[in-house]
């Protein structure tokens, strides 16, 4: 099996290299058979990478300890589920997963564009193949997943206990899907720059890919936060760890891109900016991988560190340099007759939204790299942690939330103060009333008051928009309110799905603000039968029970939770001890309600005195962070849903692009 | 100013939602203390190599964060303030223990740069918009009716046109 896997990876590398040559030669000489051959090579290298993944999975499931990877990241007692997820539990496997996703997405792009985008698609496929060659090169020559041990190991070293959690089963694949799919719009942007097809057809052709990438980046970040919440046992979900930051930055820039392209599609403006944004988003996905694997900055994700940093850094620099050079070479052809009438317009609001998003991304980037800079300049190693990121990003987040309500309701081109007052009167009043109620209820933190007011304002603007649309449909088509609502969303899925995403962001924002400002912590050491109070809850420690499997030993405390004297639940926080790698871990118990999460950690057990220490957090409204994530996902599915009108627009754009000569033929020929 | 009859249920619902939003946090956060061990521990970086703060270190029996948290707890109970506790640990371990850069010397750059970049970006956006705005021969657009009432005739005409396209 290892031999098959290694051979498949070698063949994939050769096929990827061939697909580049065939795509570029086929496009330059306009030879359809060569382009078809290139597509077949893409599908073949996807098949070869799939064979390699299957070979590694089979080896993991069979516990083939002759393989170094299997021996390093599994053990014979590891549950089957985690043997499957061990594919991305280590360095080589996670790179293989990345390459596999890239090859699948490239194969889908080749299929989608077999009769579409005849000029850009071959170059886009060649760009994707260049990326694949880098990763396949790593897998073939630098960090090989099929390396054998000199002698077969008796048993494996087991998977890191922190990774033995179901959120880890979906967090890395989601994040990787987000990272890797960002390379599709990037590849089309590169193709557009090479061919000089600089209209918006590359944007329209990859709009769904960009949303797909954003969707999975959103999920990947949320799953990672949920993993931290359940596994790390400190009651929080986001620590501004460098690797978390590395996943957050592409999300921010991709969000900016998704808003900015609307201006290009509508007004043919911001061509350079959109090309720069997608380049930045893709470079940040590579930067994220570099941070995770280089170990240049210490991180909670140290289990993926390796010596791959220099390779990634070199590749990252090469990609950024090549893309920047292409962009600069095309600058004269990218100037568009920008048409702007008023600062009180949606264009201006979207530009400031972009500024806030990229500003936050820069702040995160700067804070992540500042320790390296400090060490280089002063020779002093410092840490840039949560206090820095919270202080710097908090005001920017408020600006962003405000623009989220303001931007969608303001008119394109220009608006007047009079119409603004009419449009925003109700949402602004709603925001002010919410803030006033919070003030009257005893809240004094200005940030929380502002956040609640702005959240209410945004919700108000969304309600106003839905009400307008539903009212119009009821009047015009004589539909009932529910039917009008459903049809309104179905026929304008991009717009109204976007509003649903905004509602999700507001829900998550309220959850983040409340849980950050008002988390209560209680630490108590108690004997069996003792009770203690946490907020409105009484917690009684009933005793400890121990269970054992060949893999893990579990000491579980039983805690009865009462409210107003009535038992409401039994919570079972535990300490785990993983036998194979001799590592302890914590299993927290969480009782989640929309009002607050009760979060219990079994912090310590004193065998001599029988004292058991619990760390308990009462975190208000954190439920809404996860609910907001679900809402964002729901909204994104609506946005991505196929729409007949949009398909017609895409076909028209592609047709129009095909009828227009490329911006610069000589550059295309040189490429 | 009285709301039209059709708007009253929506206005009532909005008021209820506003009150609920406003009350949700204070009710849940009634017992929040002023300075907690967790809050102070957020200001210190764990030295075990995890890269997290003392508050967030995920090692169950960490040799650094566990005793430091206990020490912070004891110091707060003795009446020391949060900044005093942090100053104590800084004297003991040096600057590396702080979880955020200080606000003087080279470290000031860490705090200034994000806002400087933002202002520079803002200025660039404003300049670009100003240039585009001052270009000659701009077509004059009619004022967009987005702000008008949903049922005024102009808005209705536009919506009817849009909806016909959709149907």
Coordinates of C-alpha atoms in Angstrom, one line a residue, chain A residues 162 231-235 238-239 241-242 269-270 298-302 336-343 347-348 351-352 355-356 358-360 362-363 366 370 373-374 377-378 380-389 391-393 395-396 409-416 418-420 422-423 430 433-439 441-443 448 452 455-456 459 463 467-469 471-473 475-477 479 488 491-492 495 510 513-514 517-521 523 535 563 575 584-586 595-596 603 615 617-618 620-621 645, chain B residues 1 4 6-7 10-11 13-33 36-39 42-47 49-61 66 69-70 73 90 94-135 137-152 155-156 158-167:
Chain A
X162 CA -6.1 17.5 22.0
X231 CA -11.2 21.1 24.6
X232 CA -8.8 23.7 26.0
X233 CA -10.8 24.1 29.2
X234 CA -10.3 27.8 29.9
X235 CA -13.9 28.9 29.2
X238 CA -10.6 32.7 20.9
X239 CA -7.1 33.5 22.2
X241 CA -3.1 32.7 18.8
X242 CA -1.0 33.2 15.7
X269 CA -14.8 50.3 -11.0
X270 CA -12.1 49.0 -8.6
X298 CA 5.0 29.9 19.2
X299 CA 1.4 28.7 19.0
X300 CA -1.1 26.4 20.6
X301 CA -1.0 24.6 17.3
X302 CA 2.5 23.4 17.8
X336 CA -11.6 52.3 -15.7
X337 CA -13.7 55.4 -16.2
X338 CA -14.5 55.6 -12.5
X339 CA -17.8 57.2 -11.9
X340 CA -18.5 58.5 -8.5
X341 CA -21.0 61.1 -7.5
X342 CA -21.4 61.3 -3.8
X343 CA -19.9 60.3 -0.5
X347 CA -20.1 52.7 -3.4
X348 CA -18.5 54.9 -0.7
X351 CA -15.2 51.3 0.1
X352 CA -15.2 52.2 3.8
X355 CA -11.1 49.9 4.6
X356 CA -12.4 48.6 8.0
X358 CA -8.6 45.3 5.5
X359 CA -7.6 47.6 8.4
X360 CA -8.6 44.8 10.9
X362 CA -3.6 44.5 8.8
X363 CA -3.9 45.0 12.6
X366 CA 1.0 43.4 12.4
X370 CA 5.4 42.2 15.8
X373 CA 10.1 42.3 14.5
X374 CA 10.8 43.1 18.2
X377 CA 15.3 45.0 16.2
X378 CA 15.6 45.0 20.0
X380 CA 13.8 41.2 23.2
X381 CA 11.2 38.6 22.7
X382 CA 7.7 40.0 23.6
X383 CA 4.2 38.6 23.3
X384 CA 1.4 40.3 21.5
X385 CA -1.7 38.7 22.9
X386 CA -5.4 39.2 23.5
X387 CA -5.2 42.7 25.3
X388 CA -3.5 44.1 22.2
X389 CA -5.9 42.6 19.6
X391 CA -8.0 47.1 22.1
X392 CA -7.0 47.6 18.5
X393 CA -9.8 45.8 16.8
X395 CA -13.3 50.2 17.7
X396 CA -12.9 48.9 14.1
X409 CA -29.8 50.5 2.5
X410 CA -28.1 53.6 1.0
X411 CA -28.6 54.1 -2.7
X412 CA -26.1 53.5 -5.4
X413 CA -24.6 56.6 -7.0
X414 CA -26.0 59.2 -4.6
X415 CA -28.4 59.8 -1.8
X416 CA -29.6 62.9 0.0
X418 CA -33.5 63.8 3.4
X419 CA -33.9 60.3 2.0
X420 CA -31.3 59.0 4.5
X422 CA -36.4 58.6 6.0
X423 CA -34.7 55.3 5.4
X430 CA -34.7 51.0 17.4
X433 CA -34.2 52.6 22.3
X434 CA -32.2 49.4 22.8
X435 CA -29.2 51.4 24.1
X436 CA -31.5 53.5 26.4
X437 CA -33.1 50.3 27.8
X438 CA -29.7 48.8 28.4
X439 CA -28.6 52.0 30.2
X441 CA -31.1 48.3 33.1
X442 CA -27.8 49.2 34.7
X443 CA -25.2 48.7 31.9
X448 CA -21.4 47.2 25.3
X452 CA -26.1 46.6 21.5
X455 CA -26.7 45.5 16.6
X456 CA -30.3 46.6 17.0
X459 CA -31.3 44.2 12.7
X463 CA -36.3 44.2 8.9
X467 CA -40.7 44.5 5.0
X468 CA -40.3 46.6 1.8
X469 CA -39.8 43.6 -0.4
X471 CA -45.0 44.5 1.0
X472 CA -44.3 45.1 -2.6
X473 CA -44.9 41.4 -3.5
X475 CA -49.3 44.4 -3.3
X476 CA -48.2 43.3 -6.8
X477 CA -48.6 39.6 -6.9
X479 CA -49.3 36.8 -2.2
X488 CA -38.7 37.3 -2.3
X491 CA -35.8 35.4 -6.6
X492 CA -33.2 37.7 -5.1
X495 CA -29.3 40.1 -1.8
X510 CA -23.6 40.2 20.5
X513 CA -19.2 41.1 23.2
X514 CA -21.4 39.8 26.1
X517 CA -17.3 41.5 29.1
X518 CA -19.4 39.5 31.5
X519 CA -17.9 36.1 32.0
X520 CA -18.0 35.1 35.7
X521 CA -15.4 32.7 37.1
X523 CA -13.0 28.3 41.5
X535 CA -24.7 32.9 39.7
X563 CA -31.8 26.4 40.3
X575 CA -10.0 14.3 33.6
X584 CA -3.6 14.0 30.5
X585 CA -6.5 16.0 29.1
X586 CA -9.6 17.8 30.2
X595 CA -29.1 33.3 28.3
X596 CA -25.8 31.8 29.5
X603 CA -9.4 21.4 37.6
X615 CA -13.3 25.9 37.8
X617 CA -17.5 29.8 34.2
X618 CA -20.8 31.5 33.7
X620 CA -23.7 35.1 29.1
X621 CA -25.0 34.9 25.5
X645 CA -31.3 35.3 -13.7
Chain B
X1 CA -46.0 61.4 15.9
X4 CA -49.9 54.2 11.1
X6 CA -50.3 48.8 10.0
X7 CA -47.0 49.6 11.6
X10 CA -44.1 45.9 14.1
X11 CA -43.3 48.8 16.4
X13 CA -42.4 43.9 18.4
X14 CA -39.4 46.2 17.9
X15 CA -39.9 47.6 21.4
X16 CA -40.2 44.2 23.0
X17 CA -37.0 43.0 21.1
X18 CA -35.1 46.2 22.2
X19 CA -36.0 45.6 25.8
X20 CA -35.1 41.9 25.6
X21 CA -31.8 42.7 23.9
X22 CA -31.0 45.3 26.5
X23 CA -32.0 43.1 29.5
X24 CA -30.3 39.9 28.4
X25 CA -26.8 40.9 29.4
X26 CA -27.4 42.6 32.7
X27 CA -29.6 39.7 33.9
X28 CA -27.0 37.1 33.0
X29 CA -24.1 39.2 34.2
X30 CA -25.5 40.3 37.5
X31 CA -22.7 38.6 39.5
X32 CA -19.7 39.8 37.5
X33 CA -16.9 40.8 39.9
X36 CA -10.9 38.5 38.6
X37 CA -7.9 36.2 38.6
X38 CA -8.8 35.4 35.1
X39 CA -8.8 39.1 34.0
X42 CA -5.0 37.6 30.7
X43 CA -2.3 40.2 31.0
X44 CA 0.4 37.6 31.5
X45 CA 1.9 35.1 29.1
X46 CA 2.4 31.6 30.2
X47 CA 6.1 30.6 30.1
X49 CA 5.9 27.2 25.8
X50 CA 2.2 27.0 24.9
X51 CA 2.2 30.6 23.7
X52 CA -1.1 31.4 25.4
X53 CA -1.8 33.7 28.3
X54 CA -1.6 32.4 31.9
X55 CA -5.5 32.6 31.9
X56 CA -5.7 30.4 28.8
X57 CA -2.9 27.9 29.1
X58 CA -4.4 24.5 28.2
X59 CA -1.9 22.3 30.0
X60 CA -3.9 20.7 32.8
X61 CA -0.9 20.5 35.3
X66 CA -1.2 26.9 37.7
X69 CA -2.8 31.7 38.9
X70 CA -2.8 30.7 42.6
X73 CA -5.5 34.8 43.4
X90 CA 7.1 42.0 35.2
X94 CA 10.9 40.7 32.6
X95 CA 9.0 42.1 29.6
X96 CA 8.4 38.8 28.0
X97 CA 5.7 37.9 30.5
X98 CA 3.4 40.7 29.4
X99 CA 0.7 39.6 27.0
X100 CA 0.6 43.0 25.2
X101 CA 3.4 45.3 24.3
X102 CA 4.1 48.3 26.6
X103 CA 3.2 51.8 25.3
X104 CA 6.7 53.3 25.2
X105 CA 9.8 53.1 23.1
X106 CA 9.9 50.7 20.1
X107 CA 6.8 48.9 21.4
X108 CA 4.7 52.1 20.8
X109 CA 5.0 51.2 17.1
X110 CA 2.9 48.1 17.7
X111 CA 0.0 50.3 18.9
X112 CA 0.4 53.1 16.4
X113 CA 0.9 51.3 13.1
X114 CA -2.6 49.7 12.8
X115 CA -4.2 53.1 13.3
X116 CA -1.7 54.9 11.1
X117 CA -2.3 52.4 8.3
X118 CA -6.0 52.9 8.7
X119 CA -5.8 56.7 8.5
X120 CA -3.5 56.4 5.5
X121 CA -5.9 54.0 3.9
X122 CA -8.8 56.3 4.8
X123 CA -6.9 59.3 3.3
X124 CA -6.2 57.3 0.1
X125 CA -9.9 56.3 -0.2
X126 CA -11.0 59.9 0.3
X127 CA -8.5 61.2 -2.2
X128 CA -9.5 58.6 -4.8
X129 CA -13.2 59.4 -4.3
X130 CA -12.5 63.1 -4.5
X131 CA -10.7 62.7 -7.8
X132 CA -13.4 60.5 -9.3
X133 CA -16.0 62.9 -8.1
X134 CA -14.4 65.9 -9.7
X135 CA -14.1 64.2 -13.2
X137 CA -18.8 65.1 -17.9
X138 CA -20.3 63.0 -15.2
X139 CA -23.8 62.0 -16.0
X140 CA -26.1 63.5 -13.5
X141 CA -28.1 60.9 -11.8
X142 CA -31.6 61.4 -10.4
X143 CA -31.9 61.1 -6.7
X144 CA -32.4 57.5 -5.8
X145 CA -35.7 56.9 -4.1
X146 CA -34.3 54.2 -1.6
X147 CA -35.2 56.4 1.3
X148 CA -38.8 56.9 0.4
X149 CA -41.7 55.2 1.9
X150 CA -42.3 51.7 0.5
X151 CA -45.7 52.6 -0.9
X152 CA -45.0 56.0 -2.5
X155 CA -41.0 53.4 -5.2
X156 CA -43.9 51.3 -6.2
X158 CA -39.6 50.7 -9.4
X159 CA -40.5 47.6 -7.3
X160 CA -43.2 46.6 -9.8
X161 CA -40.6 46.8 -12.6
X162 CA -38.1 44.8 -10.6
X163 CA -40.6 42.2 -9.6
X164 CA -41.9 41.8 -13.2
X165 CA -38.3 41.1 -14.2
X166 CA -38.2 38.4 -11.5
X167 CA -41.5 36.7 -12.3

